[in-house]
Amino acid sequence: MPALAVKNLTKSYVTRVLFSDISFEVDTNEHIGFVGVNGCGKSTLFHILLGEESYDSGEIYFGSETRIGSISQAVSDSDSSLYDYVLEVFSELAGIEKQLDEINHELSACSDPERSKRLIERQYRLTSRYDDLGGSTYRARTRSTLLGLGFPEEELNRSVNTFSGGQRNKAQLARLLLSDSNLLLLDEPTNHLDIKAIEWLESFLVNYRGAFIVISHDRYFLDKVTNKTIELKDKRLFISKGNYSRHIELRSTARELEVRHYLRTQREIKRIEGIIEQQKRWNQERNYVTAASKQKQVDRLKATLVVPERDSASIHFTFTAKEVGGNDVLVAKKLGKTFKGSNGSPDKEVFHDVSMLIKKGEKVFLLGDNGCGKTTLLNILSGRMRPTSGSYYLGSHVEPAYYEQNMTSLDPNNTVLNEVWDKYYTTISRKDICNALAAFLFRGDDINKPIGQLSGGEMARVQLLKLMLTKSNLLLMDEPTNHLDIDSREALEAALEEYNGTMLIVTHDRFLVDRLADRILYMTEDGLTEYIGGYTDYLEAVSERKQAKGPERKPESENAASYREKKANKSALNRAKGELMRCEAAITAAEKELDGLNRELSLPGVATDYKKSAELSKKSDELRAKLDKLYDALVEAEERVQEAENLQ
């Protein structure tokens, strides 16, 4: 029996039909990509499957063993620690642990043999249940999943309500992945994830033993994790075996066959209708009998005639750039940014020593982990923010335009028409503005909709149109494909490919990077590392560097470095300094080993390997205990060194 079966499902609103008589099944191990343009009804179908929204007609069946799971729309504001918040998904295991503790306490004080026997029997049942549910490894799996999704070890004890909305969404994703659900409904799960976390999620889902349906516009992600594709288009479903790329191939072939069959049937209908007309002109009784017979044939053909699907309306981008005076478009030298702490908290350095040179016509992509300062850097280069250190300048006649990820520059009270016309009314006529809006799929009454009532995808289209009309020769873009469906992404890619200006783009869209990038600048707090080519080239270069470098070594701690500096300036070391050095070396080795364990724990395969994760977690706990003792010894050694130096 399938995990899920949907038969002849129909959903409509007062003025619009979302889908009609759709049917599909989900087997227990199928990994399904669910695609379609924004607003076609994908998320609505999820709400229906979860019982959160009604439907007009049809039937929905779940398998007897199906346990469905999804991420809540409401972002948690829990004051629990991140680690404890995610552990809540294992409430049954926590309850069993509590019961076992109570039984152990009762057994230690029980003198009644019969009661002891009953307690032991209950203890056995609970222990068996505990083991069946993976009780010995659930804490290790929780830590492994959080590390894999990009949460640093030191943040696991932070309160959930102190994290950003995106980070709290990641916490909900962690809970979902660790739940006992065997049918996951994932609606844009890569939102708010950086590339490292996306790659971890890909590996996790590839190894996932249950079924899932994932809504996504990330083609790279879909190709990695899915083995079946469902597309919702024109109120119907199109289903293919294979990932998204295979689906596109099959859909293209199917459409060609559909068009051919339609045209062939139309020609046959026209031919038979010609015979009917001819028979009627002859005006004989037997001719009328023949005409009636042929008419029945025409009716049968028309009844089975399927009109080929229409090409979806798509955005038409044409970015053109004003001429630049020289070859150097953007130069930055040792830029740094530090935010002042508030309420006595320390200052936070986001990055330092960021230098770059971008030449005329280059398509440069800025990658890096979440929080490394990519958006802050774009804000500085666009003039919206001042750097703490360093400098930058734009070349001669360079006119930048900035596409911001959060779209705060749009006035929510403006209509779509006025949002664009208010900026360009002196240079562009109302008619031309309306034509431009139509090219961006704003037609009829849509141009009078308030910005505040638009979807994320619609607001993205407004901002892209405003960007296009600037004719700027330097585009600074922060996650431009966010909120866009696949068709719109492809239109944007094609436009940027033909753009004759210069680009610096922050994105997690690996497909976009692979298609357009001349160079990649990978950003950390210490600056930028350059890679030539697209994302695939970047992966190959990183792999080659790792092989050439050998096993990664953890830098020495500040204390060890300080000790070695003192050692270089002094000719002799006393016994206390020798002891300090040994403590430092032991701490460095233990920290290196702990980092290695944490990296291994963050691997997707480990998160699903109960035995392995339990073993690694035990080693991790032992190392932490060892480190606590070493740090105590370090403090004592430092005190003895200080005493010895005071005597010199």
JSON list of N, CA, C and O in Angstrom, two decimals, residues 207-243:
[
{"chain": "A", "resi": 207, "resn": "ASN", "atom": "N", "xyz": [19.95, 10.01, 1.62]},
{"chain": "A", "resi": 207, "resn": "ASN", "atom": "CA", "xyz": [20.04, 8.81, 2.45]},
{"chain": "A", "resi": 207, "resn": "ASN", "atom": "C", "xyz": [18.77, 8.54, 3.26]},
{"chain": "A", "resi": 207, "resn": "ASN", "atom": "O", "xyz": [18.72, 7.56, 4.01]},
{"chain": "A", "resi": 208, "resn": "TYR", "atom": "N", "xyz": [17.76, 9.42, 3.14]},
{"chain": "A", "resi": 208, "resn": "TYR", "atom": "CA", "xyz": [16.54, 9.28, 3.93]},
{"chain": "A", "resi": 208, "resn": "TYR", "atom": "C", "xyz": [15.77, 8.04, 3.51]},
{"chain": "A", "resi": 208, "resn": "TYR", "atom": "O", "xyz": [15.54, 7.80, 2.31]},
{"chain": "A", "resi": 209, "resn": "ARG", "atom": "N", "xyz": [15.36, 7.23, 4.47]},
{"chain": "A", "resi": 209, "resn": "ARG", "atom": "CA", "xyz": [14.73, 5.95, 4.16]},
{"chain": "A", "resi": 209, "resn": "ARG", "atom": "C", "xyz": [13.22, 6.03, 3.98]},
{"chain": "A", "resi": 209, "resn": "ARG", "atom": "O", "xyz": [12.60, 5.08, 3.52]},
{"chain": "A", "resi": 210, "resn": "GLY", "atom": "N", "xyz": [12.62, 7.14, 4.33]},
{"chain": "A", "resi": 210, "resn": "GLY", "atom": "CA", "xyz": [11.19, 7.31, 4.13]},
{"chain": "A", "resi": 210, "resn": "GLY", "atom": "C", "xyz": [10.91, 8.01, 2.81]},
{"chain": "A", "resi": 210, "resn": "GLY", "atom": "O", "xyz": [11.74, 8.05, 1.90]},
{"chain": "A", "resi": 211, "resn": "ALA", "atom": "N", "xyz": [9.70, 8.54, 2.69]},
{"chain": "A", "resi": 211, "resn": "ALA", "atom": "CA", "xyz": [9.28, 9.27, 1.50]},
{"chain": "A", "resi": 211, "resn": "ALA", "atom": "C", "xyz": [9.20, 10.77, 1.82]},
{"chain": "A", "resi": 211, "resn": "ALA", "atom": "O", "xyz": [8.99, 11.16, 2.96]},
{"chain": "A", "resi": 212, "resn": "PHE", "atom": "N", "xyz": [9.38, 11.59, 0.81]},
{"chain": "A", "resi": 212, "resn": "PHE", "atom": "CA", "xyz": [9.15, 13.02, 1.00]},
{"chain": "A", "resi": 212, "resn": "PHE", "atom": "C", "xyz": [8.70, 13.65, -0.32]},
{"chain": "A", "resi": 212, "resn": "PHE", "atom": "O", "xyz": [8.98, 13.14, -1.42]},
{"chain": "A", "resi": 213, "resn": "ILE", "atom": "N", "xyz": [7.96, 14.73, -0.17]},
{"chain": "A", "resi": 213, "resn": "ILE", "atom": "CA", "xyz": [7.60, 15.60, -1.29]},
{"chain": "A", "resi": 213, "resn": "ILE", "atom": "C", "xyz": [8.19, 16.97, -0.97]},
{"chain": "A", "resi": 213, "resn": "ILE", "atom": "O", "xyz": [7.94, 17.52, 0.10]},
{"chain": "A", "resi": 214, "resn": "VAL", "atom": "N", "xyz": [9.00, 17.50, -1.86]},
{"chain": "A", "resi": 214, "resn": "VAL", "atom": "CA", "xyz": [9.66, 18.76, -1.60]},
{"chain": "A", "resi": 214, "resn": "VAL", "atom": "C", "xyz": [9.28, 19.78, -2.68]},
{"chain": "A", "resi": 214, "resn": "VAL", "atom": "O", "xyz": [9.42, 19.54, -3.87]},
{"chain": "A", "resi": 215, "resn": "ILE", "atom": "N", "xyz": [8.74, 20.92, -2.23]},
{"chain": "A", "resi": 215, "resn": "ILE", "atom": "CA", "xyz": [8.51, 22.06, -3.11]},
{"chain": "A", "resi": 215, "resn": "ILE", "atom": "C", "xyz": [9.80, 22.86, -3.17]},
{"chain": "A", "resi": 215, "resn": "ILE", "atom": "O", "xyz": [10.34, 23.26, -2.13]},
{"chain": "A", "resi": 216, "resn": "SER", "atom": "N", "xyz": [10.30, 23.11, -4.35]},
{"chain": "A", "resi": 216, "resn": "SER", "atom": "CA", "xyz": [11.54, 23.86, -4.47]},
{"chain": "A", "resi": 216, "resn": "SER", "atom": "C", "xyz": [11.66, 24.44, -5.87]},
{"chain": "A", "resi": 216, "resn": "SER", "atom": "O", "xyz": [11.15, 23.87, -6.84]},
{"chain": "A", "resi": 217, "resn": "HIS", "atom": "N", "xyz": [12.35, 25.58, -5.93]},
{"chain": "A", "resi": 217, "resn": "HIS", "atom": "CA", "xyz": [12.72, 26.17, -7.22]},
{"chain": "A", "resi": 217, "resn": "HIS", "atom": "C", "xyz": [14.22, 26.04, -7.47]},
{"chain": "A", "resi": 217, "resn": "HIS", "atom": "O", "xyz": [14.74, 26.59, -8.44]},
{"chain": "A", "resi": 218, "resn": "ASP", "atom": "N", "xyz": [14.90, 25.34, -6.58]},
{"chain": "A", "resi": 218, "resn": "ASP", "atom": "CA", "xyz": [16.35, 25.14, -6.68]},
{"chain": "A", "resi": 218, "resn": "ASP", "atom": "C", "xyz": [16.61, 23.91, -7.55]},
{"chain": "A", "resi": 218, "resn": "ASP", "atom": "O", "xyz": [16.52, 22.77, -7.09]},
{"chain": "A", "resi": 219, "resn": "ARG", "atom": "N", "xyz": [16.95, 24.13, -8.82]},
{"chain": "A", "resi": 219, "resn": "ARG", "atom": "CA", "xyz": [17.13, 23.04, -9.76]},
{"chain": "A", "resi": 219, "resn": "ARG", "atom": "C", "xyz": [18.31, 22.15, -9.38]},
{"chain": "A", "resi": 219, "resn": "ARG", "atom": "O", "xyz": [18.24, 20.93, -9.55]},
{"chain": "A", "resi": 220, "resn": "TYR", "atom": "N", "xyz": [19.37, 22.72, -8.90]},
{"chain": "A", "resi": 220, "resn": "TYR", "atom": "CA", "xyz": [20.54, 21.96, -8.46]},
{"chain": "A", "resi": 220, "resn": "TYR", "atom": "C", "xyz": [20.14, 21.00, -7.34]},
{"chain": "A", "resi": 220, "resn": "TYR", "atom": "O", "xyz": [20.49, 19.82, -7.34]},
{"chain": "A", "resi": 221, "resn": "PHE", "atom": "N", "xyz": [19.40, 21.50, -6.38]},
{"chain": "A", "resi": 221, "resn": "PHE", "atom": "CA", "xyz": [18.92, 20.73, -5.24]},
{"chain": "A", "resi": 221, "resn": "PHE", "atom": "C", "xyz": [17.98, 19.62, -5.69]},
{"chain": "A", "resi": 221, "resn": "PHE", "atom": "O", "xyz": [18.11, 18.46, -5.27]},
{"chain": "A", "resi": 222, "resn": "LEU", "atom": "N", "xyz": [17.02, 19.95, -6.55]},
{"chain": "A", "resi": 222, "resn": "LEU", "atom": "CA", "xyz": [16.06, 18.95, -7.04]},
{"chain": "A", "resi": 222, "resn": "LEU", "atom": "C", "xyz": [16.75, 17.81, -7.76]},
{"chain": "A", "resi": 222, "resn": "LEU", "atom": "O", "xyz": [16.40, 16.64, -7.59]},
{"chain": "A", "resi": 223, "resn": "ASP", "atom": "N", "xyz": [17.74, 18.14, -8.58]},
{"chain": "A", "resi": 223, "resn": "ASP", "atom": "CA", "xyz": [18.46, 17.10, -9.32]},
{"chain": "A", "resi": 223, "resn": "ASP", "atom": "C", "xyz": [19.22, 16.17, -8.38]},
{"chain": "A", "resi": 223, "resn": "ASP", "atom": "O", "xyz": [19.39, 14.98, -8.67]},
{"chain": "A", "resi": 224, "resn": "LYS", "atom": "N", "xyz": [19.67, 16.69, -7.25]},
{"chain": "A", "resi": 224, "resn": "LYS", "atom": "CA", "xyz": [20.45, 15.89, -6.30]},
{"chain": "A", "resi": 224, "resn": "LYS", "atom": "C", "xyz": [19.58, 14.92, -5.50]},
{"chain": "A", "resi": 224, "resn": "LYS", "atom": "O", "xyz": [20.00, 13.79, -5.23]},
{"chain": "A", "resi": 225, "resn": "VAL", "atom": "N", "xyz": [18.37, 15.33, -5.07]},
{"chain": "A", "resi": 225, "resn": "VAL", "atom": "CA", "xyz": [17.66, 14.59, -4.03]},
{"chain": "A", "resi": 225, "resn": "VAL", "atom": "C", "xyz": [16.42, 13.83, -4.50]},
{"chain": "A", "resi": 225, "resn": "VAL", "atom": "O", "xyz": [15.89, 13.01, -3.76]},
{"chain": "A", "resi": 226, "resn": "THR", "atom": "N", "xyz": [15.92, 14.09, -5.72]},
{"chain": "A", "resi": 226, "resn": "THR", "atom": "CA", "xyz": [14.64, 13.51, -6.12]},
{"chain": "A", "resi": 226, "resn": "THR", "atom": "C", "xyz": [14.79, 12.38, -7.12]},
{"chain": "A", "resi": 226, "resn": "THR", "atom": "O", "xyz": [15.74, 12.34, -7.90]},
{"chain": "A", "resi": 227, "resn": "ASN", "atom": "N", "xyz": [13.84, 11.44, -7.08]},
{"chain": "A", "resi": 227, "resn": "ASN", "atom": "CA", "xyz": [13.78, 10.37, -8.07]},
{"chain": "A", "resi": 227, "resn": "ASN", "atom": "C", "xyz": [12.44, 10.33, -8.80]},
{"chain": "A", "resi": 227, "resn": "ASN", "atom": "O", "xyz": [12.15, 9.40, -9.54]},
{"chain": "A", "resi": 228, "resn": "LYS", "atom": "N", "xyz": [11.62, 11.35, -8.57]},
{"chain": "A", "resi": 228, "resn": "LYS", "atom": "CA", "xyz": [10.33, 11.48, -9.24]},
{"chain": "A", "resi": 228, "resn": "LYS", "atom": "C", "xyz": [9.95, 12.95, -9.22]},
{"chain": "A", "resi": 228, "resn": "LYS", "atom": "O", "xyz": [10.27, 13.66, -8.26]},
{"chain": "A", "resi": 229, "resn": "THR", "atom": "N", "xyz": [9.29, 13.41, -10.26]},
{"chain": "A", "resi": 229, "resn": "THR", "atom": "CA", "xyz": [8.92, 14.82, -10.35]},
{"chain": "A", "resi": 229, "resn": "THR", "atom": "C", "xyz": [7.44, 14.95, -10.68]},
{"chain": "A", "resi": 229, "resn": "THR", "atom": "O", "xyz": [6.93, 14.27, -11.58]},
{"chain": "A", "resi": 230, "resn": "ILE", "atom": "N", "xyz": [6.77, 15.82, -9.92]},
{"chain": "A", "resi": 230, "resn": "ILE", "atom": "CA", "xyz": [5.37, 16.17, -10.18]},
{"chain": "A", "resi": 230, "resn": "ILE", "atom": "C", "xyz": [5.31, 17.66, -10.48]},
{"chain": "A", "resi": 230, "resn": "ILE", "atom": "O", "xyz": [5.78, 18.47, -9.68]},
{"chain": "A", "resi": 231, "resn": "GLU", "atom": "N", "xyz": [4.75, 18.01, -11.62]},
{"chain": "A", "resi": 231, "resn": "GLU", "atom": "CA", "xyz": [4.60, 19.42, -12.00]},
{"chain": "A", "resi": 231, "resn": "GLU", "atom": "C", "xyz": [3.12, 19.77, -12.04]},
{"chain": "A", "resi": 231, "resn": "GLU", "atom": "O", "xyz": [2.33, 19.08, -12.69]},
{"chain": "A", "resi": 232, "resn": "LEU", "atom": "N", "xyz": [2.75, 20.85, -11.36]},
{"chain": "A", "resi": 232, "resn": "LEU", "atom": "CA", "xyz": [1.38, 21.36, -11.39]},
{"chain": "A", "resi": 232, "resn": "LEU", "atom": "C", "xyz": [1.33, 22.53, -12.37]},
{"chain": "A", "resi": 232, "resn": "LEU", "atom": "O", "xyz": [1.97, 23.55, -12.16]},
{"chain": "A", "resi": 233, "resn": "LYS", "atom": "N", "xyz": [0.59, 22.34, -13.45]},
{"chain": "A", "resi": 233, "resn": "LYS", "atom": "CA", "xyz": [0.53, 23.35, -14.50]},
{"chain": "A", "resi": 233, "resn": "LYS", "atom": "C", "xyz": [-0.83, 23.32, -15.17]},
{"chain": "A", "resi": 233, "resn": "LYS", "atom": "O", "xyz": [-1.35, 22.25, -15.50]},
{"chain": "A", "resi": 234, "resn": "ASP", "atom": "N", "xyz": [-1.41, 24.51, -15.33]},
{"chain": "A", "resi": 234, "resn": "ASP", "atom": "CA", "xyz": [-2.72, 24.62, -15.97]},
{"chain": "A", "resi": 234, "resn": "ASP", "atom": "C", "xyz": [-3.76, 23.70, -15.33]},
{"chain": "A", "resi": 234, "resn": "ASP", "atom": "O", "xyz": [-4.51, 23.00, -16.01]},
{"chain": "A", "resi": 235, "resn": "LYS", "atom": "N", "xyz": [-3.73, 23.66, -13.98]},
{"chain": "A", "resi": 235, "resn": "LYS", "atom": "CA", "xyz": [-4.71, 22.92, -13.18]},
{"chain": "A", "resi": 235, "resn": "LYS", "atom": "C", "xyz": [-4.54, 21.41, -13.27]},
{"chain": "A", "resi": 235, "resn": "LYS", "atom": "O", "xyz": [-5.35, 20.65, -12.72]},
{"chain": "A", "resi": 236, "resn": "ARG", "atom": "N", "xyz": [-3.49, 20.93, -14.00]},
{"chain": "A", "resi": 236, "resn": "ARG", "atom": "CA", "xyz": [-3.25, 19.49, -14.14]},
{"chain": "A", "resi": 236, "resn": "ARG", "atom": "C", "xyz": [-1.88, 19.12, -13.60]},
{"chain": "A", "resi": 236, "resn": "ARG", "atom": "O", "xyz": [-1.02, 19.98, -13.41]},
{"chain": "A", "resi": 237, "resn": "LEU", "atom": "N", "xyz": [-1.70, 17.80, -13.39]},
{"chain": "A", "resi": 237, "resn": "LEU", "atom": "CA", "xyz": [-0.41, 17.28, -12.96]},
{"chain": "A", "resi": 237, "resn": "LEU", "atom": "C", "xyz": [0.29, 16.59, -14.12]},
{"chain": "A", "resi": 237, "resn": "LEU", "atom": "O", "xyz": [-0.35, 15.89, -14.91]},
{"chain": "A", "resi": 238, "resn": "PHE", "atom": "N", "xyz": [1.59, 16.78, -14.19]},
{"chain": "A", "resi": 238, "resn": "PHE", "atom": "CA", "xyz": [2.45, 16.06, -15.12]},
{"chain": "A", "resi": 238, "resn": "PHE", "atom": "C", "xyz": [3.51, 15.35, -14.29]},
{"chain": "A", "resi": 238, "resn": "PHE", "atom": "O", "xyz": [4.25, 15.99, -13.54]},
{"chain": "A", "resi": 239, "resn": "ILE", "atom": "N", "xyz": [3.56, 14.04, -14.39]},
{"chain": "A", "resi": 239, "resn": "ILE", "atom": "CA", "xyz": [4.38, 13.21, -13.51]},
{"chain": "A", "resi": 239, "resn": "ILE", "atom": "C", "xyz": [5.43, 12.47, -14.32]},
{"chain": "A", "resi": 239, "resn": "ILE", "atom": "O", "xyz": [5.12, 11.88, -15.37]},
{"chain": "A", "resi": 240, "resn": "SER", "atom": "N", "xyz": [6.69, 12.51, -13.84]},
{"chain": "A", "resi": 240, "resn": "SER", "atom": "CA", "xyz": [7.79, 11.83, -14.52]},
{"chain": "A", "resi": 240, "resn": "SER", "atom": "C", "xyz": [8.63, 11.06, -13.51]},
{"chain": "A", "resi": 240, "resn": "SER", "atom": "O", "xyz": [8.83, 11.53, -12.38]},
{"chain": "A", "resi": 241, "resn": "LYS", "atom": "N", "xyz": [9.11, 9.92, -13.91]},
{"chain": "A", "resi": 241, "resn": "LYS", "atom": "CA", "xyz": [10.13, 9.21, -13.13]},
{"chain": "A", "resi": 241, "resn": "LYS", "atom": "C", "xyz": [11.48, 9.88, -13.39]},
{"chain": "A", "resi": 241, "resn": "LYS", "atom": "O", "xyz": [11.85, 10.12, -14.52]},
{"chain": "A", "resi": 242, "resn": "GLY", "atom": "N", "xyz": [12.19, 10.18, -12.33]},
{"chain": "A", "resi": 242, "resn": "GLY", "atom": "CA", "xyz": [13.49, 10.81, -12.48]},
{"chain": "A", "resi": 242, "resn": "GLY", "atom": "C", "xyz": [13.51, 12.19, -11.85]},
{"chain": "A", "resi": 242, "resn": "GLY", "atom": "O", "xyz": [12.50, 12.72, -11.38]},
{"chain": "A", "resi": 243, "resn": "ASN", "atom": "N", "xyz": [14.70, 12.84, -11.84]},
{"chain": "A", "resi": 243, "resn": "ASN", "atom": "CA", "xyz": [14.85, 14.15, -11.23]},
{"chain": "A", "resi": 243, "resn": "ASN", "atom": "C", "xyz": [14.34, 15.26, -12.16]},
{"chain": "A", "resi": 243, "resn": "ASN", "atom": "O", "xyz": [13.76, 14.98, -13.22]}
]
